[in-house]
Tab-separated table of C-alpha atoms in Angstrom:
chain	number	residue	atom	x	y	z
A	185	GLY	CA	-2.855	-8.679	-4.161
A	186	LYS	CA	-3.802	-9.089	-0.457
A	187	SER	CA	-3.014	-13.095	0.107
A	188	THR	CA	0.355	-12.576	-1.221
A	189	LEU	CA	1.165	-9.604	0.769
A	190	ALA	CA	-0.050	-11.722	3.772
A	191	ASP	CA	2.173	-14.499	2.573
A	192	ARG	CA	5.270	-12.144	2.459
A	193	LEU	CA	4.484	-10.776	5.867
A	194	LEU	CA	4.586	-14.460	7.299
A	195	GLU	CA	7.971	-15.241	5.543
A	196	MET	CA	9.291	-11.947	6.598
A	197	THR	CA	8.473	-12.502	10.556
A	198	GLY	CA	9.823	-16.216	9.937
A	199	THR	CA	6.366	-17.514	10.765
A	200	ILE	CA	6.691	-19.529	7.703
A	201	VAL	CA	9.678	-20.655	5.792
A	202	LYS	CA	10.690	-18.659	2.772
A	203	GLY	CA	10.313	-20.414	-0.449
A	204	ALA	CA	9.315	-23.633	0.714
A	205	ASN	CA	6.339	-24.387	-1.348
A	206	ASN	CA	4.035	-21.591	0.458
A	207	ALA	CA	2.487	-19.910	-2.503
A	208	GLN	CA	-0.754	-18.959	-1.349
A	209	TYR	CA	-0.324	-20.136	1.897
A	210	LEU	CA	-3.429	-18.748	3.681
A	211	ASP	CA	-5.787	-20.058	0.685
A	212	LYS	CA	-6.774	-23.301	1.987
A	213	LEU	CA	-9.558	-24.266	-0.162
A	214	GLN	CA	-8.830	-25.620	-3.642
A	215	VAL	CA	-11.106	-23.530	-5.689
A	216	GLU	CA	-8.985	-20.706	-4.136
A	217	ARG	CA	-6.109	-22.043	-5.295
A	218	ASP	CA	-6.740	-23.008	-8.719
A	219	ARG	CA	-8.554	-19.783	-9.536
A	220	GLY	CA	-6.225	-17.368	-7.575
A	221	ILE	CA	-9.048	-15.691	-5.299
A	222	THR	CA	-9.676	-15.666	-1.646
A	223	VAL	CA	-13.358	-17.387	-0.889
A	224	LYS	CA	-13.053	-17.710	2.940
A	225	ALA	CA	-11.266	-15.256	5.358
A	226	GLN	CA	-8.580	-16.907	7.143
A	227	THR	CA	-6.185	-15.590	9.994
A	228	ALA	CA	-2.969	-15.921	11.081
A	229	THR	CA	-1.209	-14.478	14.249
A	230	LEU	CA	2.442	-13.740	13.791
A	231	LEU	CA	5.169	-12.275	16.094
A	232	HIS	CA	7.271	-9.388	14.623
A	233	ARG	CA	10.514	-8.337	16.319
A	234	HIS	CA	11.528	-4.624	15.614
A	235	GLN	CA	14.147	-2.164	17.427
A	236	GLY	CA	13.866	-4.404	20.493
A	237	GLY	CA	10.325	-4.792	20.891
A	238	ASN	CA	7.968	-7.345	20.257
A	239	TYR	CA	4.980	-6.968	18.375
A	240	LEU	CA	2.009	-9.358	17.908
A	241	LEU	CA	0.373	-9.228	14.642
A	242	ASN	CA	-2.907	-10.634	13.934
A	243	LEU	CA	-3.542	-10.890	10.129
A	244	ILE	CA	-7.238	-11.253	8.444
A	245	ASP	CA	-6.951	-12.335	4.786
A	246	THR	CA	-10.417	-11.412	3.582
A	247	PRO	CA	-12.095	-11.905	-0.013
A	248	GLY	CA	-11.782	-8.670	-2.163
A	249	HIS	CA	-14.814	-9.496	-4.005
A	250	VAL	CA	-17.732	-7.313	-3.551
A	251	ASP	CA	-20.042	-10.575	-2.894
A	252	PHE	CA	-18.074	-11.059	0.149
A	253	SER	CA	-18.467	-7.283	1.865
A	254	TYR	CA	-20.475	-8.605	4.303
A	255	GLU	CA	-17.718	-11.067	5.595
A	256	VAL	CA	-15.093	-8.226	5.096
A	257	SER	CA	-16.908	-5.725	6.991
A	258	ARG	CA	-17.393	-8.055	10.024
A	259	SER	CA	-13.623	-8.664	9.974
A	260	LEU	CA	-12.479	-4.892	9.990
A	261	ALA	CA	-15.156	-4.654	12.965
A	262	ALA	CA	-12.998	-6.627	15.141
A	263	CYS	CA	-9.579	-4.824	14.256
A	264	GLN	CA	-8.076	-2.197	16.033
A	265	GLY	CA	-6.179	-1.125	12.656
A	266	ALA	CA	-6.256	-2.245	9.350
A	267	LEU	CA	-4.129	-2.163	6.250
A	268	LEU	CA	-5.998	-2.700	2.992
């Protein structure tokens, strides 16, 4: 879900090369890759060009499980906007 969306945004903006073995790019821990879950929040910054303007986007890929609600709430408090 959220990690896959973050991966596609990174690809669409050219931050990472599309299809170059980038599955679960933001999931760094082996347990995250093995189980397909996000355990530790990861951040990424990317530059998006749209209609002549440049936009700096800061992504925070957070865990989705209720056990990590504190980490998610801290991440959301730091955001000016959020896409869930």
